[in-house]
mmCIF file of C-alpha atoms in Angstrom:
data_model
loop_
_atom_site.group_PDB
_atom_site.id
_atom_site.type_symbol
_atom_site.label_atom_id
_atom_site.label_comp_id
_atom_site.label_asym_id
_atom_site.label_seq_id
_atom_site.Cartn_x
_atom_site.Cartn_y
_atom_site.Cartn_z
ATOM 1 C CA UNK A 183 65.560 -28.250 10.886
ATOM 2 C CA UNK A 184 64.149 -28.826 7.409
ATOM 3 C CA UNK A 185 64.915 -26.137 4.457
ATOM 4 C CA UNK A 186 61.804 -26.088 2.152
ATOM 5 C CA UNK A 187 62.093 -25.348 -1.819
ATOM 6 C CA UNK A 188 59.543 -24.092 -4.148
ATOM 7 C CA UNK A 189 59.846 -22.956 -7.470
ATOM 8 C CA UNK A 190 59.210 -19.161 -7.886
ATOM 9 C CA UNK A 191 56.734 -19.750 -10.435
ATOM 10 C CA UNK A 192 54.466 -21.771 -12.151
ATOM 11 C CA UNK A 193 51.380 -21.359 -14.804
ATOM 12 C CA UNK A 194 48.399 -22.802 -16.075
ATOM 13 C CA UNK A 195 45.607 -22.631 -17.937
ATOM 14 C CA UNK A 196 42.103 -21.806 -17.172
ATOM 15 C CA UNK A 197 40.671 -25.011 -16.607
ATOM 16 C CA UNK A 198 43.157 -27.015 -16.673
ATOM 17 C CA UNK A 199 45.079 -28.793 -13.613
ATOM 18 C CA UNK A 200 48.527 -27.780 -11.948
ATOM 19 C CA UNK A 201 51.018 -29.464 -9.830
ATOM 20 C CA UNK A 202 52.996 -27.560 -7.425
ATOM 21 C CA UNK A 203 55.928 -28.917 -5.784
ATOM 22 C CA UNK A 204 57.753 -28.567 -2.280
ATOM 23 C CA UNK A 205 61.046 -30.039 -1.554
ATOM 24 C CA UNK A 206 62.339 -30.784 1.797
ATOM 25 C CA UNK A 207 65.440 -31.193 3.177
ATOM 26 C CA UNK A 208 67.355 -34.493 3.114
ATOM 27 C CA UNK A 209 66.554 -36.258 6.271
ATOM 28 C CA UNK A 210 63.200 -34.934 6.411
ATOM 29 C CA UNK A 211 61.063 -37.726 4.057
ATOM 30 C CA UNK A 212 59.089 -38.426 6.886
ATOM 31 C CA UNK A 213 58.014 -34.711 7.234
ATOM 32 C CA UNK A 214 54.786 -33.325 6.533
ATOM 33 C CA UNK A 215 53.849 -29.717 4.961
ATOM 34 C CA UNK A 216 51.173 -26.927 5.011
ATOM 35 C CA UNK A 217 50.090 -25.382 2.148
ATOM 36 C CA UNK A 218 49.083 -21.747 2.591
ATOM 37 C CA UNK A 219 47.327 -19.897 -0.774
ATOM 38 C CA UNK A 220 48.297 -15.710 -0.699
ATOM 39 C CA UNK A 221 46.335 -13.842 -3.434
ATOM 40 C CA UNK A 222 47.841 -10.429 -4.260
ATOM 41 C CA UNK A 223 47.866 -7.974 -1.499
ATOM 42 C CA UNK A 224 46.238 -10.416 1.159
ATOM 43 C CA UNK A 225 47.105 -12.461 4.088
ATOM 44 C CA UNK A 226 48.091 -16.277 3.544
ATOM 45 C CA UNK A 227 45.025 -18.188 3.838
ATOM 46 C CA UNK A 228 45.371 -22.229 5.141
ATOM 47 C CA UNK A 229 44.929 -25.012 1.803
ATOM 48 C CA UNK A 230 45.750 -27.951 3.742
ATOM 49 C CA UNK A 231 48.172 -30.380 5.456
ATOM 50 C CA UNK A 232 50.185 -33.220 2.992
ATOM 51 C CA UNK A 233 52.466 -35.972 3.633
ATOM 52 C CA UNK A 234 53.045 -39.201 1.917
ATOM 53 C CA UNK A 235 49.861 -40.213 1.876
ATOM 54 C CA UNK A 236 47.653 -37.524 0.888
ATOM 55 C CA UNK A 237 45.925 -35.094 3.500
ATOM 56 C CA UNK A 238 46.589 -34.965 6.653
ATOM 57 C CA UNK A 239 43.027 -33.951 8.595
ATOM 58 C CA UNK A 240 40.666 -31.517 6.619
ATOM 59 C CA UNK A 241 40.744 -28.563 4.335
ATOM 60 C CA UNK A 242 41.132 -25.158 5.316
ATOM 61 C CA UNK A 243 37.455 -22.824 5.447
ATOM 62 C CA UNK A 244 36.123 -22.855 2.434
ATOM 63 C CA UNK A 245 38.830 -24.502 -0.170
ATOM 64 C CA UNK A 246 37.353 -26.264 -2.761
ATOM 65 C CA UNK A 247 37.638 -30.168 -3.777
ATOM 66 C CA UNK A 248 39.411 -29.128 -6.568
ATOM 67 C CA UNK A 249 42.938 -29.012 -4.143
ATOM 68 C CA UNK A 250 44.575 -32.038 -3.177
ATOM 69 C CA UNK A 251 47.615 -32.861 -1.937
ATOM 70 C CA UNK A 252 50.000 -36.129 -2.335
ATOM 71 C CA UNK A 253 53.966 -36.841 -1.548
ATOM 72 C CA UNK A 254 56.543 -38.526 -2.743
ATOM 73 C CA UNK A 255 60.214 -39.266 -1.169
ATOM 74 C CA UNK A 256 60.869 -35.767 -0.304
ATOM 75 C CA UNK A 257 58.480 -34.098 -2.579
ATOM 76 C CA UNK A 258 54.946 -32.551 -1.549
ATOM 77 C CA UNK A 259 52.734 -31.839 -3.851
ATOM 78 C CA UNK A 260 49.873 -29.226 -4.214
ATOM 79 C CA UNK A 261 47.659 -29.960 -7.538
ATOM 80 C CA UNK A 262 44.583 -27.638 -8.436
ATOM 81 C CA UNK A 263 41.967 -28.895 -10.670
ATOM 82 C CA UNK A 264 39.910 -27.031 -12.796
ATOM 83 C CA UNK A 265 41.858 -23.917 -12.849
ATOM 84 C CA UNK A 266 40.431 -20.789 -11.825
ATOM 85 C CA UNK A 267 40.915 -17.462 -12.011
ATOM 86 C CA UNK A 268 40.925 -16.595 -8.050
ATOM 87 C CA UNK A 269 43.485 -19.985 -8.166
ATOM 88 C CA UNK A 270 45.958 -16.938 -9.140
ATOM 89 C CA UNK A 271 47.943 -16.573 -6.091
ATOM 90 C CA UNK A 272 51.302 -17.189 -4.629
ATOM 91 C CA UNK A 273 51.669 -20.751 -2.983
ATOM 92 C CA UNK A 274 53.946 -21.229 0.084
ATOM 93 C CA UNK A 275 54.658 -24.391 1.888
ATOM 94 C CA UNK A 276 55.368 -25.066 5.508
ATOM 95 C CA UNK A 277 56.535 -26.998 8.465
ATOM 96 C CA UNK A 278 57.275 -27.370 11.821
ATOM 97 C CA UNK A 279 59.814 -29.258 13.616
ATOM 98 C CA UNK A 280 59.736 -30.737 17.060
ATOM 99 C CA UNK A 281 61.798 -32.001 18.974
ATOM 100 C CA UNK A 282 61.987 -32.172 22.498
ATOM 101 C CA UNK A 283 62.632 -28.662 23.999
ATOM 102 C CA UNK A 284 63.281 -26.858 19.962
ATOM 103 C CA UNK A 285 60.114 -25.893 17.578
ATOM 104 C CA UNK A 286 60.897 -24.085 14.764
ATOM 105 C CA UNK A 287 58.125 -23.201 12.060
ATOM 106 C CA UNK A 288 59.888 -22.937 8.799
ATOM 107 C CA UNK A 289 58.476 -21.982 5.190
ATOM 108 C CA UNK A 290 59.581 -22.212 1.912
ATOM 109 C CA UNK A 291 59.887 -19.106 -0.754
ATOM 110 C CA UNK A 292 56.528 -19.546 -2.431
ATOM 111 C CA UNK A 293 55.480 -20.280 -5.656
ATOM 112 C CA UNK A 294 53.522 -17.972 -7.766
ATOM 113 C CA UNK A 295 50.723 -19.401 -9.907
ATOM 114 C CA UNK A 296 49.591 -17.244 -12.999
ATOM 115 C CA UNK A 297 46.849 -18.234 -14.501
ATOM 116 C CA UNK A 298 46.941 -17.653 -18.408
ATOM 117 C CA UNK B 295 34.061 -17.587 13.449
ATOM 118 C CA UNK B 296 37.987 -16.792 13.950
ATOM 119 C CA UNK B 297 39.132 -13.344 12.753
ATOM 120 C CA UNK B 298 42.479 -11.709 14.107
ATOM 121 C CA UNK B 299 43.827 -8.454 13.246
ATOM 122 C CA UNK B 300 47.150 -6.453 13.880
ATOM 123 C CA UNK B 301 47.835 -3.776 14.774
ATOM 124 C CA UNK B 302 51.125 -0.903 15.266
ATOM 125 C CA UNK B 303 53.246 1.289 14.055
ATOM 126 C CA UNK B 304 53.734 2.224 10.575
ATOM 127 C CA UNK B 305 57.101 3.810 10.548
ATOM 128 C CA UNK B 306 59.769 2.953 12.920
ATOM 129 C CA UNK B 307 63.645 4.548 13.752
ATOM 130 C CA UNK B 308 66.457 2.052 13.639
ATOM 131 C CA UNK B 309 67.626 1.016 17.386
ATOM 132 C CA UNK B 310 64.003 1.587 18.295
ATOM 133 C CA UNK B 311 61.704 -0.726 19.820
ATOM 134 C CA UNK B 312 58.871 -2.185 17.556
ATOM 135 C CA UNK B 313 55.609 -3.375 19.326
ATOM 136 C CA UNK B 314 52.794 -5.082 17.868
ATOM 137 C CA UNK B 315 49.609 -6.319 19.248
ATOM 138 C CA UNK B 316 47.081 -8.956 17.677
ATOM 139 C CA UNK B 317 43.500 -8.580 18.719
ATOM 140 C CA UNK B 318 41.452 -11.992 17.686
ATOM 141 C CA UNK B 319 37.777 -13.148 17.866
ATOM 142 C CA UNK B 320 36.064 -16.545 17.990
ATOM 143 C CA UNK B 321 38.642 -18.172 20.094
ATOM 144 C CA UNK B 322 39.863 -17.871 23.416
ATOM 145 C CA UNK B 323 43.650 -18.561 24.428
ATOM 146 C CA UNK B 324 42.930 -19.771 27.382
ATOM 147 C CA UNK B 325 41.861 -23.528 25.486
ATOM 148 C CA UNK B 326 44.028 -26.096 25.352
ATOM 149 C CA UNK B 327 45.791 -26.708 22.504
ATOM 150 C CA UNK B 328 45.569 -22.935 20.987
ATOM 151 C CA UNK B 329 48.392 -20.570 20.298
ATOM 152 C CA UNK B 330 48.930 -17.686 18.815
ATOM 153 C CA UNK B 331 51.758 -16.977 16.028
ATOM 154 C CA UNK B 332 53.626 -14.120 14.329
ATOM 155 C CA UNK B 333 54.992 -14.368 11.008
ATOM 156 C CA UNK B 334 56.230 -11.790 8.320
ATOM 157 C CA UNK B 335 57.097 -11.397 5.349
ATOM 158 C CA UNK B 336 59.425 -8.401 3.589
ATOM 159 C CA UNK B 337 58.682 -7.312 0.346
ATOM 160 C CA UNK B 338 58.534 -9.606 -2.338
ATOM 161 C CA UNK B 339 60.351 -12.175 0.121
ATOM 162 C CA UNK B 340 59.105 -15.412 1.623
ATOM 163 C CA UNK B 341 57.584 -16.050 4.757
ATOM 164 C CA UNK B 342 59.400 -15.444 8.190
ATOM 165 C CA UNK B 343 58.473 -17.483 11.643
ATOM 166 C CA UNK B 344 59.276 -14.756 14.054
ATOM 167 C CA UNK B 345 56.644 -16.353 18.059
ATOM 168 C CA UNK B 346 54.297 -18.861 18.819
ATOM 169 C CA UNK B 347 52.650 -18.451 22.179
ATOM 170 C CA UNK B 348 50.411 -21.262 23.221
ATOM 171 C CA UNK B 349 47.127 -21.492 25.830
ATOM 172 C CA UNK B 350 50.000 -22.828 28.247
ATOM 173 C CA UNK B 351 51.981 -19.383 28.113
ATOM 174 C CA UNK B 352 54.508 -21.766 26.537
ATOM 175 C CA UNK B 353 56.441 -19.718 24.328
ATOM 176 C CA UNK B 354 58.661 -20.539 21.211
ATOM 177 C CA UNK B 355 60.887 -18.361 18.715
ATOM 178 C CA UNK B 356 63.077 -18.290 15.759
ATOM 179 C CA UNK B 357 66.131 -19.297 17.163
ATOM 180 C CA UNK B 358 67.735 -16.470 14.692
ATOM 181 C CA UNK B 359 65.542 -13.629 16.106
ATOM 182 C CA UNK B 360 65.049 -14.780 19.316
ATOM 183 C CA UNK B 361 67.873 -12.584 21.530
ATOM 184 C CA UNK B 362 65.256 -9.396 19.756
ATOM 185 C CA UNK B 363 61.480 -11.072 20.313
ATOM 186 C CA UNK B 364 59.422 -10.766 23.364
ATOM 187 C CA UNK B 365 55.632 -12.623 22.803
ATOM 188 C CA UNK B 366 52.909 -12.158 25.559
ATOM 189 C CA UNK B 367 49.383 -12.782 25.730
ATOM 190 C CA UNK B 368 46.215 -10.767 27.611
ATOM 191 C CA UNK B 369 43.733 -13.511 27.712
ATOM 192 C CA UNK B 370 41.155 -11.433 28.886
ATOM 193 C CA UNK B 371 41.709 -8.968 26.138
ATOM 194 C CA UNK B 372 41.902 -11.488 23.363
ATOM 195 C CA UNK B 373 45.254 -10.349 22.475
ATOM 196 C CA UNK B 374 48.977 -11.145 21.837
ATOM 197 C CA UNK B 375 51.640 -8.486 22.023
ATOM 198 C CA UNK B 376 55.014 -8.743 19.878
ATOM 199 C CA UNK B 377 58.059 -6.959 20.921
ATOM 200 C CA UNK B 378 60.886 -6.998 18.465
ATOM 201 C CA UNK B 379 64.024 -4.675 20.254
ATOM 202 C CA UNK B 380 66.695 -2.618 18.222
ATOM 203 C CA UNK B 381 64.723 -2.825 14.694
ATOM 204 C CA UNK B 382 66.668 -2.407 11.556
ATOM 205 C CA UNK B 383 66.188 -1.452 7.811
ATOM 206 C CA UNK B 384 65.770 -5.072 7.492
ATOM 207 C CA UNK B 385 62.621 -5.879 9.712
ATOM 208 C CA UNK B 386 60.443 -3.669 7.013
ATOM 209 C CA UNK B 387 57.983 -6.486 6.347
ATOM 210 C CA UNK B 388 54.600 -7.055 6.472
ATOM 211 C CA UNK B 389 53.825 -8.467 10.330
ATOM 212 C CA UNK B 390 50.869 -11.035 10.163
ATOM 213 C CA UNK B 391 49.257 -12.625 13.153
ATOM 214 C CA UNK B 392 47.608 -15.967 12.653
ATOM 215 C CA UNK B 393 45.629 -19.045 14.973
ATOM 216 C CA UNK B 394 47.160 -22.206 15.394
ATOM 217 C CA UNK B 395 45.255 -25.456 17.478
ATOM 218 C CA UNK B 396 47.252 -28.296 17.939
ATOM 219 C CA UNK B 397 44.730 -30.223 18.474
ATOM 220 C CA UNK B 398 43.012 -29.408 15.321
ATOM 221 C CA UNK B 399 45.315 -28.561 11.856
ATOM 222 C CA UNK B 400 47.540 -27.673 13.912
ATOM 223 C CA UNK B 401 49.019 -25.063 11.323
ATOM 224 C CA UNK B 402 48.427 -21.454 11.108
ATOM 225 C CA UNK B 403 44.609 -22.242 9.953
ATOM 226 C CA UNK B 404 42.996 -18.546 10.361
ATOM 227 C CA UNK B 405 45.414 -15.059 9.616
ATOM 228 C CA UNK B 406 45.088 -11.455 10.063
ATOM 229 C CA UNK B 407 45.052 -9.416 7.150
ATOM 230 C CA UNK B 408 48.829 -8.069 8.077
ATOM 231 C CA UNK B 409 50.405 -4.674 8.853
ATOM 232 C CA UNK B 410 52.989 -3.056 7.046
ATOM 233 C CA UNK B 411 56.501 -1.761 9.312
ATOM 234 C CA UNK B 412 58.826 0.030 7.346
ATOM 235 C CA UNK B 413 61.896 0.706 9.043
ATOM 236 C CA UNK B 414 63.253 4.077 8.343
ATOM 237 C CA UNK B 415 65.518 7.321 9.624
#
C-alpha cells in the first residue's frame, strides 16, 4: 500500500499563493490523492481529487477556484491562491488502494498552513 | 443536502467494548455506489482509516485494526454502527464518520463533525 508524506507545516501570506506537497510511496506514481482541508477544532472537509494531470472530477461543496491541484512523478500538489484567512487550516492528503480482494484508505500526517 | 453525525461514549475502560453509531441525512445506503466510512484521528496525530461499509453490505477494514472492528449498517435508520472490542489508552481519538460514492468523488466528500473517546481507568 502507498505511505503518504506531508510536511508538518507550511506558511503564507495573506494574499499570496502556497504550494503544498504530498509524497507517495515509490511504486505508486500512477496513484492519485484527496485533499481534505481541517480548520481548528472541525471535521476534515473534501478540497478535491489530484493526479498527474490536474483534478480528477469536481471540487468539494463550496471550495473556491482559488484551489487547484497538479502532480508530478510522485509528488501531488495542493496550491491556494489568494490567501485567506479561513485558508488557515491543517491539510491532509489521501488515498486508496485497490486491488482485487484488499482496500486500504491511507492518509498522510497533514500539513498545517498558518497564514501570517 | 448530506449531513452525518456521531455519536457514543465519551469515556471508556480499557478491555471494554467501544460502540459508535453514525446517523446521516440526504443519502440513503441502500444506492449503489455509497458507503459509509470511519476514520479517527488522536490528538494532534494524523488521520486513521479504521471501516468502510458500502450500499452492497460489502465491508472493508484496516488490515491493522481489523481482528478489533465490527461495521454494520441499519438502512432504514440511516445509520452505521462501529464496534471497536478490547479498547486501549491508545484508541483516545476523535471518531469521525464521513460519505463516500464511488460513483461520484469517490473520497470521503461529506464528514460528521467527530466525537471525542478518551480511553481511561
Amino acid at each position: 500500500q502507498p505511505v503518504l508524506t506531508q510536511p508538518p507545516s507550511a506558511s503564507a501570506s495573506l494574499g499570496a499563493s502556497v504550494t503544498l506537497t504530498c509524497t507517495l510511496s515509490s511504486g505508486f506514481s500512477d496513484y492519485r490523492v484527496d485533499w481534505y482541508q481541517q480548520r481548528p477544532g472541525k471535521g476534515p472537509r473534501f478540497v478535491m481529487r489530484g493526479g498527474t494531470g490536474g483534478i480528477v472530477g469536481s471540487r468539494g461543496d463550496g471550495i473556491p477556484d482559488r484551489f487547484s491541484v497538479l502532480g508530478s512523478g510522485l509528488n501531488r500538489y495542493l496550491t491556494i491562491e489568494n490567501i485567506q484567512e479561513e485558508d488557515e487550516s491543517d491539510y491532509h492528503c489521501g488515498a486508496h488502494h485497490g486491488s482485487g480482494n484488499i482496500f486500504i484508505v491511507v492518509f498522510g500526517g497533514g500539513t498545517k498552513l498558518t497564514v501570517l | 443536502q448530506i449531513t452525518l453525525k456521531e455519536s457514543g461514549p465519551t469515556l471508556v475502560k480499557p478491555t471494554q467494548t467501544l460502540t459508535l453509531t453514525c446517523t446521516f441525512s440526504g443519502f440513503s445506503l441502500s444506492t449503489s455506489g455509497v458507503g459509509v466510512g470511519w476514520i479517527r484521528q488522536p490528538p494532534g496525530k494524523a488521520l486513521e482509516w479504521l471501516a468502510l461499509i458500502f450500499w452492497d453490505d460489502d465491508k472493508r477494514y484496516s488490515p491493522s485494526l481489523k481482528s478489533r472492528l465490527t461495521i454494520s449498517k441499519d438502512t432504514s435508520e440511516s445509520q452505521v454502527v462501529l464496534i471497536m472490542t478490547n479498547v486501549d489508552p491508545v484508541d483516545t481519538a476523535t471518531y469521525y464518520c464521513a460519505h463516500r460514492n464511488i460513483l461520484d468523488h469517490d473520497a470521503f466528500d461529506f464528514w460528521g463533525p467527530g466525537t471525542v473517546v478518551t480511553v481511561s481507568s
